[in-house]
Amino acid sequence: MVRHGETAWNKENKLCGWFNAPSSKKGIQEALAADQTLKRKGYQFDTAHTSVLTRVQHTLKVILEEIEQSSLPVEKTLRLRGIVKHLDKLSDEATM
């Protein structure tokens, strides 16, 4: 599972939720790092699943282009909701 990178709102410590905040420069760099890792390890997929949020779809597009699978079928759904953790003083244990 690959999640979207940092958003402009995450950077400001704002809760994004379903708001369609764009990826920040750091978020775009995070997506590029993820696709490089997938490419280096030789991952290939049969289908891709994403939420309806633009930032998540953009991350997926970047990754699929890098691993040369941009023609892969993509399923978009409202059911894929991410865990929001970009709040100060919230540990990984508290998130889980």
Short mmCIF file of N, CA and C in Angstrom, two decimals:
data_model
loop_
_atom_site.label_atom_id
_atom_site.label_comp_id
_atom_site.label_asym_id
_atom_site.label_seq_id
_atom_site.Cartn_x
_atom_site.Cartn_y
_atom_site.Cartn_z
N MET A 1 0.84 -1.17 0.00
CA MET A 1 0.00 0.00 0.00
C MET A 1 0.89 1.24 0.00
N VAL A 2 0.61 2.12 -0.87
CA VAL A 2 1.34 3.39 -0.93
C VAL A 2 0.35 4.50 -0.60
N ARG A 3 0.72 5.33 0.34
CA ARG A 3 -0.16 6.44 0.68
C ARG A 3 0.35 7.69 -0.02
N HIS A 4 -0.48 8.70 -0.05
CA HIS A 4 -0.05 9.97 -0.64
C HIS A 4 0.99 10.61 0.25
N GLY A 5 1.78 11.48 -0.30
CA GLY A 5 2.79 12.20 0.48
C GLY A 5 2.19 13.36 1.24
N GLU A 6 3.06 14.12 1.85
CA GLU A 6 2.64 15.28 2.64
C GLU A 6 1.82 16.26 1.80
N THR A 7 0.83 16.86 2.41
CA THR A 7 0.02 17.88 1.74
C THR A 7 0.37 19.25 2.30
N ALA A 8 -0.09 20.27 1.62
CA ALA A 8 0.10 21.64 2.10
C ALA A 8 -0.54 21.80 3.48
N TRP A 9 -1.68 21.16 3.69
CA TRP A 9 -2.35 21.26 4.98
C TRP A 9 -1.60 20.50 6.07
N ASN A 10 -1.04 19.31 5.75
CA ASN A 10 -0.25 18.57 6.74
C ASN A 10 0.90 19.44 7.23
N LYS A 11 1.52 20.12 6.30
CA LYS A 11 2.67 20.97 6.61
C LYS A 11 2.28 22.06 7.62
N GLU A 12 1.03 22.51 7.57
CA GLU A 12 0.53 23.53 8.49
C GLU A 12 -0.15 22.91 9.72
N ASN A 13 -0.02 21.57 9.85
CA ASN A 13 -0.61 20.82 10.96
C ASN A 13 -2.14 20.93 10.99
N LYS A 14 -2.73 20.97 9.81
CA LYS A 14 -4.19 21.00 9.69
C LYS A 14 -4.68 19.61 9.32
N LEU A 15 -5.84 19.28 9.82
CA LEU A 15 -6.48 18.01 9.52
C LEU A 15 -7.08 18.06 8.11
N CYS A 16 -6.61 17.20 7.22
CA CYS A 16 -7.11 17.20 5.83
C CYS A 16 -8.44 16.46 5.71
N GLY A 17 -8.49 15.26 6.27
CA GLY A 17 -9.69 14.45 6.12
C GLY A 17 -10.06 14.33 4.65
N TRP A 18 -11.30 14.70 4.33
CA TRP A 18 -11.76 14.60 2.95
C TRP A 18 -11.55 15.87 2.14
N PHE A 19 -10.93 16.90 2.77
CA PHE A 19 -10.62 18.10 2.02
C PHE A 19 -9.55 17.76 0.99
N ASN A 20 -9.71 18.24 -0.22
CA ASN A 20 -8.82 17.88 -1.31
C ASN A 20 -7.58 18.79 -1.35
N ALA A 21 -6.80 18.75 -0.26
CA ALA A 21 -5.58 19.56 -0.18
C ALA A 21 -4.54 19.01 -1.15
N PRO A 22 -3.85 19.89 -1.87
CA PRO A 22 -2.83 19.42 -2.82
C PRO A 22 -1.58 18.93 -2.10
N SER A 23 -0.79 18.12 -2.79
CA SER A 23 0.49 17.68 -2.24
C SER A 23 1.45 18.85 -2.15
N SER A 24 2.28 18.83 -1.12
CA SER A 24 3.33 19.84 -0.99
C SER A 24 4.54 19.39 -1.82
N LYS A 25 5.55 20.23 -1.91
CA LYS A 25 6.77 19.83 -2.62
C LYS A 25 7.37 18.59 -1.97
N LYS A 26 7.36 18.55 -0.63
CA LYS A 26 7.86 17.38 0.09
C LYS A 26 7.02 16.15 -0.26
N GLY A 27 5.70 16.32 -0.35
CA GLY A 27 4.82 15.21 -0.69
C GLY A 27 5.11 14.65 -2.06
N ILE A 28 5.40 15.51 -3.01
CA ILE A 28 5.76 15.06 -4.36
C ILE A 28 7.08 14.30 -4.31
N GLN A 29 8.04 14.80 -3.53
CA GLN A 29 9.32 14.10 -3.38
C GLN A 29 9.12 12.73 -2.73
N GLU A 30 8.20 12.65 -1.78
CA GLU A 30 7.91 11.36 -1.13
C GLU A 30 7.33 10.37 -2.13
N ALA A 31 6.46 10.85 -3.01
CA ALA A 31 5.89 9.98 -4.05
C ALA A 31 6.98 9.48 -4.99
N LEU A 32 7.88 10.38 -5.36
CA LEU A 32 8.98 9.98 -6.26
C LEU A 32 9.90 8.96 -5.59
N ALA A 33 10.13 9.11 -4.30
CA ALA A 33 10.96 8.14 -3.57
C ALA A 33 10.28 6.78 -3.52
N ALA A 34 8.96 6.78 -3.33
CA ALA A 34 8.21 5.52 -3.30
C ALA A 34 8.27 4.82 -4.65
N ASP A 35 8.09 5.57 -5.73
CA ASP A 35 8.10 4.91 -7.04
C ASP A 35 9.48 4.39 -7.40
N GLN A 36 10.53 5.08 -6.96
CA GLN A 36 11.89 4.59 -7.21
C GLN A 36 12.13 3.27 -6.48
N THR A 37 11.63 3.16 -5.26
CA THR A 37 11.77 1.92 -4.49
C THR A 37 11.01 0.78 -5.16
N LEU A 38 9.78 1.04 -5.58
CA LEU A 38 8.99 0.00 -6.25
C LEU A 38 9.66 -0.45 -7.55
N LYS A 39 10.19 0.50 -8.29
CA LYS A 39 10.86 0.17 -9.55
C LYS A 39 12.12 -0.65 -9.29
N ARG A 40 12.92 -0.22 -8.32
CA ARG A 40 14.17 -0.90 -8.00
C ARG A 40 13.92 -2.34 -7.56
N LYS A 41 12.83 -2.55 -6.84
CA LYS A 41 12.51 -3.89 -6.34
C LYS A 41 11.72 -4.73 -7.34
N GLY A 42 11.38 -4.12 -8.49
CA GLY A 42 10.73 -4.87 -9.56
C GLY A 42 9.25 -5.17 -9.36
N TYR A 43 8.56 -4.37 -8.57
CA TYR A 43 7.13 -4.61 -8.36
C TYR A 43 6.34 -4.40 -9.65
N GLN A 44 5.38 -5.29 -9.90
CA GLN A 44 4.44 -5.18 -11.00
C GLN A 44 3.06 -5.51 -10.43
N PHE A 45 2.04 -4.83 -10.93
CA PHE A 45 0.70 -4.99 -10.39
C PHE A 45 -0.30 -5.33 -11.48
N ASP A 46 -1.42 -5.94 -11.07
CA ASP A 46 -2.50 -6.29 -12.00
C ASP A 46 -3.55 -5.20 -12.06
N THR A 47 -3.75 -4.51 -10.95
CA THR A 47 -4.73 -3.43 -10.85
C THR A 47 -4.30 -2.49 -9.73
N ALA A 48 -4.84 -1.30 -9.72
CA ALA A 48 -4.53 -0.33 -8.66
C ALA A 48 -5.83 0.18 -8.07
N HIS A 49 -5.79 0.49 -6.80
CA HIS A 49 -6.96 1.03 -6.09
C HIS A 49 -6.57 2.35 -5.47
N THR A 50 -7.46 3.33 -5.55
CA THR A 50 -7.19 4.65 -5.01
C THR A 50 -8.49 5.28 -4.51
N SER A 51 -8.34 6.29 -3.69
CA SER A 51 -9.52 7.04 -3.26
C SER A 51 -9.87 8.05 -4.36
N VAL A 52 -10.89 8.82 -4.12
CA VAL A 52 -11.32 9.82 -5.10
C VAL A 52 -10.60 11.15 -4.93
N LEU A 53 -9.73 11.27 -3.93
CA LEU A 53 -9.01 12.52 -3.68
C LEU A 53 -7.91 12.74 -4.72
N THR A 54 -7.81 13.94 -5.21
CA THR A 54 -6.85 14.29 -6.26
C THR A 54 -5.42 13.98 -5.85
N ARG A 55 -5.05 14.31 -4.59
CA ARG A 55 -3.65 14.11 -4.17
C ARG A 55 -3.27 12.63 -4.21
N VAL A 56 -4.19 11.77 -3.88
CA VAL A 56 -3.91 10.33 -3.87
C VAL A 56 -3.82 9.81 -5.31
N GLN A 57 -4.71 10.28 -6.16
CA GLN A 57 -4.67 9.89 -7.57
C GLN A 57 -3.40 10.38 -8.24
N HIS A 58 -2.95 11.58 -7.87
CA HIS A 58 -1.70 12.11 -8.43
C HIS A 58 -0.51 11.25 -8.01
N THR A 59 -0.46 10.88 -6.74
CA THR A 59 0.61 10.01 -6.26
C THR A 59 0.62 8.70 -7.03
N LEU A 60 -0.54 8.11 -7.20
CA LEU A 60 -0.63 6.85 -7.94
C LEU A 60 -0.16 7.02 -9.38
N LYS A 61 -0.58 8.10 -10.02
CA LYS A 61 -0.17 8.35 -11.41
C LYS A 61 1.35 8.44 -11.53
N VAL A 62 1.97 9.18 -10.63
CA VAL A 62 3.43 9.33 -10.63
C VAL A 62 4.10 7.96 -10.49
N ILE A 63 3.60 7.17 -9.57
CA ILE A 63 4.19 5.85 -9.33
C ILE A 63 4.01 4.93 -10.53
N LEU A 64 2.80 4.88 -11.07
CA LEU A 64 2.55 3.98 -12.21
C LEU A 64 3.38 4.37 -13.43
N GLU A 65 3.57 5.67 -13.64
CA GLU A 65 4.42 6.11 -14.75
C GLU A 65 5.86 5.64 -14.55
N GLU A 66 6.36 5.76 -13.35
CA GLU A 66 7.76 5.39 -13.07
C GLU A 66 7.98 3.89 -13.22
N ILE A 67 7.02 3.08 -12.79
CA ILE A 67 7.21 1.63 -12.90
C ILE A 67 6.69 1.10 -14.24
N GLU A 68 6.41 2.04 -15.15
CA GLU A 68 6.00 1.73 -16.51
C GLU A 68 4.73 0.88 -16.56
N GLN A 69 3.74 1.27 -15.74
CA GLN A 69 2.44 0.60 -15.73
C GLN A 69 1.31 1.62 -15.78
N SER A 70 1.50 2.71 -16.53
CA SER A 70 0.50 3.77 -16.56
C SER A 70 -0.82 3.34 -17.20
N SER A 71 -0.84 2.22 -17.92
CA SER A 71 -2.09 1.75 -18.53
C SER A 71 -2.83 0.76 -17.63
N LEU A 72 -2.36 0.59 -16.42
CA LEU A 72 -2.98 -0.33 -15.47
C LEU A 72 -4.40 0.12 -15.13
N PRO A 73 -5.34 -0.82 -15.01
CA PRO A 73 -6.70 -0.43 -14.59
C PRO A 73 -6.67 0.14 -13.17
N VAL A 74 -7.39 1.25 -12.97
CA VAL A 74 -7.43 1.91 -11.67
C VAL A 74 -8.87 1.97 -11.18
N GLU A 75 -9.09 1.46 -9.99
CA GLU A 75 -10.40 1.52 -9.35
C GLU A 75 -10.40 2.66 -8.34
N LYS A 76 -11.34 3.60 -8.48
CA LYS A 76 -11.46 4.73 -7.55
C LYS A 76 -12.69 4.51 -6.67
N THR A 77 -12.53 4.73 -5.38
CA THR A 77 -13.65 4.51 -4.47
C THR A 77 -13.61 5.47 -3.29
N LEU A 78 -14.77 5.77 -2.76
CA LEU A 78 -14.89 6.57 -1.54
C LEU A 78 -14.51 5.76 -0.31
N ARG A 79 -14.49 4.44 -0.45
CA ARG A 79 -14.26 3.57 0.70
C ARG A 79 -12.82 3.58 1.22
N LEU A 80 -11.89 4.03 0.40
CA LEU A 80 -10.50 4.07 0.85
C LEU A 80 -10.27 5.37 1.60
N ARG A 81 -10.27 5.27 2.88
CA ARG A 81 -10.04 6.44 3.73
C ARG A 81 -8.75 6.23 4.48
N GLY A 82 -7.92 7.23 4.47
CA GLY A 82 -6.63 7.13 5.15
C GLY A 82 -6.73 7.42 6.63
N ILE A 83 -5.72 7.00 7.35
CA ILE A 83 -5.61 7.33 8.77
C ILE A 83 -4.95 8.70 8.86
N VAL A 84 -5.56 9.59 9.59
CA VAL A 84 -5.02 10.93 9.74
C VAL A 84 -4.12 10.95 10.97
N LYS A 85 -2.85 11.27 10.78
CA LYS A 85 -1.90 11.26 11.89
C LYS A 85 -1.07 12.53 11.97
N HIS A 86 -1.34 13.51 11.18
CA HIS A 86 -0.51 14.70 11.15
C HIS A 86 -0.93 15.73 12.20
N LEU A 87 -1.05 15.27 13.42
CA LEU A 87 -1.39 16.16 14.53
C LEU A 87 -0.26 16.09 15.55
N ASP A 88 0.09 17.22 16.11
CA ASP A 88 1.18 17.25 17.10
C ASP A 88 0.89 16.34 18.28
N LYS A 89 1.95 15.74 18.78
CA LYS A 89 1.93 14.94 20.01
C LYS A 89 1.06 13.69 19.92
N LEU A 90 0.82 13.17 18.74
CA LEU A 90 0.07 11.93 18.60
C LEU A 90 1.06 10.85 18.19
N SER A 91 1.30 9.90 19.08
CA SER A 91 2.28 8.85 18.84
C SER A 91 1.71 7.80 17.88
N ASP A 92 2.61 6.96 17.36
CA ASP A 92 2.16 5.85 16.52
C ASP A 92 1.25 4.92 17.32
N GLU A 93 1.58 4.70 18.59
CA GLU A 93 0.77 3.83 19.44
C GLU A 93 -0.65 4.39 19.61
N ALA A 94 -0.74 5.70 19.80
CA ALA A 94 -2.05 6.35 19.95
C ALA A 94 -2.86 6.25 18.66
N THR A 95 -2.18 6.35 17.53
CA THR A 95 -2.86 6.24 16.24
C THR A 95 -3.44 4.84 16.07
N MET A 96 -2.66 3.84 16.44
CA MET A 96 -3.12 2.45 16.29
C MET A 96 -4.23 2.13 17.26
#
